[in-house]
PDB file of C-alpha atoms in Angstrom:
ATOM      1  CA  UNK A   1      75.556  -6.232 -79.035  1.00  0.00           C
ATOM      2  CA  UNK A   2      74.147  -3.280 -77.518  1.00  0.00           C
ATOM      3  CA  UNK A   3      76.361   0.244 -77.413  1.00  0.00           C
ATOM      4  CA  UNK A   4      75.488   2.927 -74.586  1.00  0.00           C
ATOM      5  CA  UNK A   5      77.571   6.086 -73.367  1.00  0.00           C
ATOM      6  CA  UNK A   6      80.188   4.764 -71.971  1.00  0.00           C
ATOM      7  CA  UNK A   7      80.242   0.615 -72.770  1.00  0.00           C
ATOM      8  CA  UNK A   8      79.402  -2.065 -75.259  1.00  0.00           C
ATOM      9  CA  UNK A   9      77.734  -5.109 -74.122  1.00  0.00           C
ATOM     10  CA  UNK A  10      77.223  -8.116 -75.107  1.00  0.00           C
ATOM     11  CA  UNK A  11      76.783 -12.014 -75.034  1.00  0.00           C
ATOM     12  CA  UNK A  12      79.429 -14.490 -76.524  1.00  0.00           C
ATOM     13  CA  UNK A  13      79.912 -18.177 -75.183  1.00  0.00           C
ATOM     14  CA  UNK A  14      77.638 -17.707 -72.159  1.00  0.00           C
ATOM     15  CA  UNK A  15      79.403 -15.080 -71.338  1.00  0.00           C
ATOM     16  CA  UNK A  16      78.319 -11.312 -70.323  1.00  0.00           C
ATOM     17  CA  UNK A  17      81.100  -9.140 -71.568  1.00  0.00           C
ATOM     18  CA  UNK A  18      80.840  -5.426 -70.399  1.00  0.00           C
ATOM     19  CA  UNK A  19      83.324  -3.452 -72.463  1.00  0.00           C
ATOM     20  CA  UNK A  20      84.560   0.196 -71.087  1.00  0.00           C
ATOM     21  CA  UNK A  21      84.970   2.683 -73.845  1.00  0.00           C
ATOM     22  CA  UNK A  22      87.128   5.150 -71.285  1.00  0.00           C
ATOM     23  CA  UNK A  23      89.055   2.870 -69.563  1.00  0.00           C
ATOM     24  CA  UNK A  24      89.496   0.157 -71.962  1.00  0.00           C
ATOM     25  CA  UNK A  25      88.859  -2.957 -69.629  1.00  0.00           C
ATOM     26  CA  UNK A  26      85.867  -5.823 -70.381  1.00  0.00           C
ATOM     27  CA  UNK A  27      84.665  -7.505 -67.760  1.00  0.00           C
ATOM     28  CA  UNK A  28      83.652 -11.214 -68.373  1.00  0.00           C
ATOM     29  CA  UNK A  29      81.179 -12.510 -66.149  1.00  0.00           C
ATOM     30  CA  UNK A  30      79.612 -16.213 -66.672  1.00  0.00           C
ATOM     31  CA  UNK A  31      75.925 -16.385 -66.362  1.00  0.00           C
ATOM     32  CA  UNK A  32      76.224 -18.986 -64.729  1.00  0.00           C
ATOM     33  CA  UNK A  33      78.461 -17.709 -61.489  1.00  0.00           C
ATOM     34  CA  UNK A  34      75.922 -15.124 -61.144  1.00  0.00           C
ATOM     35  CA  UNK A  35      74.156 -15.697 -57.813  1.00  0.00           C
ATOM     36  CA  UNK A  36      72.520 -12.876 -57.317  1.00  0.00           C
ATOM     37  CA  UNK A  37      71.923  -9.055 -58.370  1.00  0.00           C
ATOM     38  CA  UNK A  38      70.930  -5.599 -56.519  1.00  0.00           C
ATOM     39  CA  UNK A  39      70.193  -2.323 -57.568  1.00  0.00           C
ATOM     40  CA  UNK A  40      70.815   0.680 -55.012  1.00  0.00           C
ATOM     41  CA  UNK A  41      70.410   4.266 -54.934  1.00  0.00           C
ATOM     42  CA  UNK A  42      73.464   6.295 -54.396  1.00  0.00           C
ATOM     43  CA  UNK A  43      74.085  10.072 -53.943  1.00  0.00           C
ATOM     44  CA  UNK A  44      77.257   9.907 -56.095  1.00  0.00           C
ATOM     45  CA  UNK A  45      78.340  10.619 -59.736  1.00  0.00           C
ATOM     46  CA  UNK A  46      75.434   7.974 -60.849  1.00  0.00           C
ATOM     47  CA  UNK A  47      72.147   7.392 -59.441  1.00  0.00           C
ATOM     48  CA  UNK A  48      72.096   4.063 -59.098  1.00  0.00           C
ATOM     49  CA  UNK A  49      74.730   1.075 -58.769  1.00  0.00           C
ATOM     50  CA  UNK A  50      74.286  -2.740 -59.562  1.00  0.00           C
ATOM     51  CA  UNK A  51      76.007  -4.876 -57.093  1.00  0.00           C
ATOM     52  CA  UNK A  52      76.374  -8.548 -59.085  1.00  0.00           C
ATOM     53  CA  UNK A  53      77.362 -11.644 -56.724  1.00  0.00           C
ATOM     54  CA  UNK A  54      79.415 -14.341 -57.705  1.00  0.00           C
ATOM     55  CA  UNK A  55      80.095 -17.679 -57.216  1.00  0.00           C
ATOM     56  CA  UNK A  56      83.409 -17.185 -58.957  1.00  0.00           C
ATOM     57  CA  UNK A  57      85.682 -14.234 -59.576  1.00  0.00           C
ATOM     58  CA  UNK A  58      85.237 -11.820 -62.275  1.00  0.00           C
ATOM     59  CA  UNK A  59      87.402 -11.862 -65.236  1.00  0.00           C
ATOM     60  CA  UNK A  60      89.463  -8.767 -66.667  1.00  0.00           C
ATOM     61  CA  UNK A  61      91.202  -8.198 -69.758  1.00  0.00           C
ATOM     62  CA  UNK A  62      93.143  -5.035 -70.842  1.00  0.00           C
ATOM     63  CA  UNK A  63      91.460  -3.703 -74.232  1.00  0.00           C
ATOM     64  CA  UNK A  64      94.042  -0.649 -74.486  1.00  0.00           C
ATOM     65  CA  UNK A  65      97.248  -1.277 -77.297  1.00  0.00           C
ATOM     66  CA  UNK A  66      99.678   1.483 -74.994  1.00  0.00           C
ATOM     67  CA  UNK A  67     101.489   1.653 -71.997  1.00  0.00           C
ATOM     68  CA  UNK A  68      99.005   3.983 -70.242  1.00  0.00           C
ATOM     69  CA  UNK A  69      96.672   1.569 -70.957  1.00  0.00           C
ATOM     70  CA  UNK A  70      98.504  -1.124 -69.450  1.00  0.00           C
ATOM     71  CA  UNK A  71      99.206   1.301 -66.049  1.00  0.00           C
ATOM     72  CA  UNK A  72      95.427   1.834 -65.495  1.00  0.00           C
ATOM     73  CA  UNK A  73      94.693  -1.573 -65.649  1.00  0.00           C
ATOM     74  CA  UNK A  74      97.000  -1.902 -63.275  1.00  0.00           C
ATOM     75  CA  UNK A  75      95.808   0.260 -60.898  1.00  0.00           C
ATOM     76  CA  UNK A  76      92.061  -0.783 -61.800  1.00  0.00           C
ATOM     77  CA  UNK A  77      93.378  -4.442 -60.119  1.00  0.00           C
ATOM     78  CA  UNK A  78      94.324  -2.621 -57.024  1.00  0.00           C
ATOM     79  CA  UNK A  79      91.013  -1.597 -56.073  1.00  0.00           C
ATOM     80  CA  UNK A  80      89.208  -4.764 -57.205  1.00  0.00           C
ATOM     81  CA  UNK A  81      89.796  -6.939 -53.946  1.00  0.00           C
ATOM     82  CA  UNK A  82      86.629  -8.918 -53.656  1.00  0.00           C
ATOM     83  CA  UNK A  83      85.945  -9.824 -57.106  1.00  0.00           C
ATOM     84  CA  UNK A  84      83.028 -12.499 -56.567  1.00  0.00           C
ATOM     85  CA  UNK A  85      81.026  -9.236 -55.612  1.00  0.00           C
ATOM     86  CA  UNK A  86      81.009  -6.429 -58.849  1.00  0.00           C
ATOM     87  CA  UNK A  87      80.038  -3.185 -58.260  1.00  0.00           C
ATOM     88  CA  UNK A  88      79.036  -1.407 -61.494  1.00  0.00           C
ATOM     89  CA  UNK A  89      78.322   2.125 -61.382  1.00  0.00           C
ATOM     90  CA  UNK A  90      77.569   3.265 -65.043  1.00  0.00           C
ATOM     91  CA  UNK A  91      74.668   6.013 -66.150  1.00  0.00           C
ATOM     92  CA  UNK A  92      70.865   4.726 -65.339  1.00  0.00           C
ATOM     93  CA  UNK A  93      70.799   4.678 -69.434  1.00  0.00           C
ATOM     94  CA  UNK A  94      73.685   2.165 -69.603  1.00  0.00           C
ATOM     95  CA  UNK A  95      72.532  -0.260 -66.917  1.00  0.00           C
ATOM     96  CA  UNK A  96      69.631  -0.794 -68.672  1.00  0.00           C
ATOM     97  CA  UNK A  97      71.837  -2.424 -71.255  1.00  0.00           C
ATOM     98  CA  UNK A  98      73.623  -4.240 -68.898  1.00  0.00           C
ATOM     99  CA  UNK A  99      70.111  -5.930 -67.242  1.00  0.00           C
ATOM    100  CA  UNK A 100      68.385  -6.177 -70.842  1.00  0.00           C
ATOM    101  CA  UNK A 101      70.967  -7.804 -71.712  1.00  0.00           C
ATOM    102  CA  UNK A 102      71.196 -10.199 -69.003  1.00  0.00           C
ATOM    103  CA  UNK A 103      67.326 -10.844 -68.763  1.00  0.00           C
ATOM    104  CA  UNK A 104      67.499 -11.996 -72.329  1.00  0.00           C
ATOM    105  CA  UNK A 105      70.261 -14.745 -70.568  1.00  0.00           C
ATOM    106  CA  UNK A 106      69.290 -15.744 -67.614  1.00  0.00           C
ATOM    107  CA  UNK A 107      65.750 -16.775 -66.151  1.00  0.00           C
ATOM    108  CA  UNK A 108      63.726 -14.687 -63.507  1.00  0.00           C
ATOM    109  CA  UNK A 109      65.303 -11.100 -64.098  1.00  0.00           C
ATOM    110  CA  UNK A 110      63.032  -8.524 -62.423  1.00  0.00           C
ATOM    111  CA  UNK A 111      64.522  -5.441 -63.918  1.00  0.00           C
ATOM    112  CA  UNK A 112      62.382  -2.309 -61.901  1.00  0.00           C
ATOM    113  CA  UNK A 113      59.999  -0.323 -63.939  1.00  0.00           C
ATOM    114  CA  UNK A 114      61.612   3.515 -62.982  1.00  0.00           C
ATOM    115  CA  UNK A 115      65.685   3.552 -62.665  1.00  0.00           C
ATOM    116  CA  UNK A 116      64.609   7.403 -61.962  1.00  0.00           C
ATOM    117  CA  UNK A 117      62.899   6.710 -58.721  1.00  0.00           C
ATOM    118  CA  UNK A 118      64.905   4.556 -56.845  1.00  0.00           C
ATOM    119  CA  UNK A 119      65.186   7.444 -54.204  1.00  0.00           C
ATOM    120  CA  UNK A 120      61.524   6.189 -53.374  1.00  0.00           C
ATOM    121  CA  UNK A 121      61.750   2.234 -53.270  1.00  0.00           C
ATOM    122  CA  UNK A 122      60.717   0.629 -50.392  1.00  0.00           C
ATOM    123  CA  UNK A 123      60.534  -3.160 -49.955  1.00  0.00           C
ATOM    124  CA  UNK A 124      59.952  -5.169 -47.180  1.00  0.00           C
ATOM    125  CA  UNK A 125      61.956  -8.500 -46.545  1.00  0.00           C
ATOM    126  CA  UNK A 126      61.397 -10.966 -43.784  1.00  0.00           C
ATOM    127  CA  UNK A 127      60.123  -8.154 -41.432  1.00  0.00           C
ATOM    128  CA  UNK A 128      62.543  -5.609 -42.418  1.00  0.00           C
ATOM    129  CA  UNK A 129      62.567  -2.457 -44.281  1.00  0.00           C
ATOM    130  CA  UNK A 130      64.671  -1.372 -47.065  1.00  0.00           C
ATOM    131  CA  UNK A 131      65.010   1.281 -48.980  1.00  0.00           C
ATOM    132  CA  UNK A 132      66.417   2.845 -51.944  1.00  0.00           C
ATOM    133  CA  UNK A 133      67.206  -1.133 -53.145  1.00  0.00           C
ATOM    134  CA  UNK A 134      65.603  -3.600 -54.998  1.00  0.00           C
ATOM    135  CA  UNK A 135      66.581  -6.937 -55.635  1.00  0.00           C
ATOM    136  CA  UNK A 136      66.716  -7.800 -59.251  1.00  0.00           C
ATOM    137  CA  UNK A 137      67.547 -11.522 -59.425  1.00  0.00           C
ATOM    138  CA  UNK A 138      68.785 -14.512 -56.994  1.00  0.00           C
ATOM    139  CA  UNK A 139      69.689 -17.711 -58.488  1.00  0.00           C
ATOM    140  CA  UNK A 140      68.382 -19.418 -55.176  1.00  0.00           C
ATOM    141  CA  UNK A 141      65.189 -17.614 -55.533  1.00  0.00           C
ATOM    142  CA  UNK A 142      66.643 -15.683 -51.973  1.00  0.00           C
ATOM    143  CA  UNK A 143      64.925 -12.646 -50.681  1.00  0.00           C
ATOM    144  CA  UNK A 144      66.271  -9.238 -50.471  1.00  0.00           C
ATOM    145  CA  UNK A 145      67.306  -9.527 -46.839  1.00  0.00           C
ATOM    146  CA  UNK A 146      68.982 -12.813 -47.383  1.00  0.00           C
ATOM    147  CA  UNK A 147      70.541 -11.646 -50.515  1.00  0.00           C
ATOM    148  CA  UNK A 148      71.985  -8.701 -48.498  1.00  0.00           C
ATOM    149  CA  UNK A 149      72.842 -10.865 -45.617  1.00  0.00           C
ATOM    150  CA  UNK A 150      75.499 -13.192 -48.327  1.00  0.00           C
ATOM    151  CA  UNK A 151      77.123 -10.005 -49.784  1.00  0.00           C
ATOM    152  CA  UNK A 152      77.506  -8.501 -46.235  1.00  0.00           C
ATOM    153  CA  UNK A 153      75.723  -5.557 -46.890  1.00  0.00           C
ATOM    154  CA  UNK A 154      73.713  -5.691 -43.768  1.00  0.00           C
TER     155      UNK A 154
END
């Protein structure tokens, strides 16, 4: 079980669990309905964002004991429409945790050397460019473009 800012992470049953100290939610993801996993750049409140793809939906649980708790789950569901694609958008720090912890799990993880300069990664992907994105694992050994292509994100 690894601890960071803002979650707690861990492995339990084949399971990645992804617990939210603020908002007290977990996520439960099987490792084995992951199909594939990006890493962009983003000009928002973090730098970067993991985008996880699914073969089936994404579990939630409520973690908070009070009836505030139970509202902002509530609302948390409303904005989680596609859940066989997870965006998580935590601190650089804290998605290391999340990819250690899945590259100790799951075979082939390519987790890139510098979170910091994702502003500057290029990659090149049956004949096209793409930047500020980096593929970290496909369970269909995919590329980056036909990763992309699946999730709709070209």
């Amino acid at each position: 079980m690894m601890e960071g800012e803002k979650i707690k992470v861990y492995t339990r049953n084949c399971l990645l669990i992804i617990d939210s100290k603020i908002l007290r939610i977990r996520q439960i993801i099987p490792y084995q309905n992951i199909d594939s996993i990006t890493i962009t750049h983003v000009n928002e409140t973090y730098d970067n964002e993991m985008i996880v793809s699914l073969s089936k939906p994404i579990k939630y649980e409520n973690l908070g004991p009070f009836f505030l708790h139970k509202i902002i789950y509530a609302i948390y569901l409303l904005f989680r429409t596609n859940r066989n694609l997870v965006n998580i958008s935590y601190s650089d720090n804290d998605l290391l945790l999340i990819l250690n912890e899945i590259k100790n799990n799951l075979p082939n993880v390519n987790i890139p050397v510098s979170l910091d300069k994702s502003l500057f990664w290029n990659e090149n992907s049956n004949n096209h460019n793409f930047s500020q994105v980096k593929l970290v694992y496909s369970k269909l050994n995919l590329s980056l473009f036909d990763v992309l292509k699946n999730t709709n994100k070209i």
